[in-house]
Amino acid sequence: MANRVAIELRDDVYRRPLETATERLEIAAGWKCVDVGAGGGDVSVALGKIVGSTGRVFAVDIDPKRRDQVAEIAARETQVIALTQAAEEMMLPEKVDLAFCRFLLLQVVDPVAVVQRMASVVKGGGWIVIQEAVTSAGRIGESAISALNGTMKHPDIGIIVPRIVRQLRLEITDCWAEAPVGLGDTPESRYLEAMTDILITDEPVMLPPLVTTIARVPKY
């Protein structure tokens, strides 16, 4: 499991894909959302700022300490309900407009079951956003960052997500990838050092691309 410093650095360097997703989806005030695997809390906070006091964010994480920390921060922006649940067993007291996860499926045993559970808590016509990495595509100079692969159950799940979503009969409305790049003493190199203990000097770094998949839950 990544340490706290690594998680905070990750949230910083991958902030742009999160902002892109919320802008493209045109999330509005009053939406009800769930942040599945709330982790470092950047998603819960970003959603809370958009949905505002009339909206609601469910912060779901299997780690109660982390979940409570996320909820405390996000509660400054919106109504937050913190739940200690595994993603595969998630149950909410009401349907939501949006289910969002990032850096979650690469660590779970059954990614299909998690996406299926996410779809089950979303209203008909609502949305799912999944942001997952393709770890093997990361580079230090021209070399692959192989040290990252051993820490994850599904290191390249990002490229598989569109197939999972289609398999579950969800409508993909948008899909793209973004990769943070840095040279020298940058947040990108510091994040990589925190994750791998590899000392980065003057080599350019391209972190694993984050694939964003946006899908709509069908109306029945």
PDB file of C-alpha atoms in Angstrom, residues 6 35 48 53 55 63 68 74 78 112 115 123 130 136 138 150 162 175 215:
ATOM      1  CA  ALA A   6       3.037   9.027  -1.960  1.00  0.00           C
ATOM      2  CA  ASP A  35     -16.451   8.368  -4.168  1.00  0.00           C
ATOM      3  CA  GLY A  48     -18.059  18.438  -2.863  1.00  0.00           C
ATOM      4  CA  SER A  53     -24.534  22.528   0.060  1.00  0.00           C
ATOM      5  CA  GLY A  55     -25.654  18.047  -2.955  1.00  0.00           C
ATOM      6  CA  ASP A  63     -10.094   1.909   5.906  1.00  0.00           C
ATOM      7  CA  ASP A  68     -13.051   9.752   8.319  1.00  0.00           C
ATOM      8  CA  ALA A  74     -14.997  17.240   2.147  1.00  0.00           C
ATOM      9  CA  THR A  78     -21.054  19.667   1.023  1.00  0.00           C
ATOM     10  CA  VAL A 112     -15.737  -6.539 -12.859  1.00  0.00           C
ATOM     11  CA  VAL A 115     -17.816  -1.860 -11.583  1.00  0.00           C
ATOM     12  CA  LYS A 123     -29.843   6.052 -10.960  1.00  0.00           C
ATOM     13  CA  ILE A 130     -13.457   5.292 -13.706  1.00  0.00           C
ATOM     14  CA  SER A 136       3.577  -0.594 -17.848  1.00  0.00           C
ATOM     15  CA  GLY A 138       5.270   4.684 -17.524  1.00  0.00           C
ATOM     16  CA  GLY A 150       4.801  -5.732  -8.510  1.00  0.00           C
ATOM     17  CA  PRO A 162     -13.625   0.066 -21.468  1.00  0.00           C
ATOM     18  CA  CYS A 175     -12.688   7.771 -22.961  1.00  0.00           C
ATOM     19  CA  ALA A 215     -20.192   5.642 -18.938  1.00  0.00           C
TER      20      ALA A 215
END
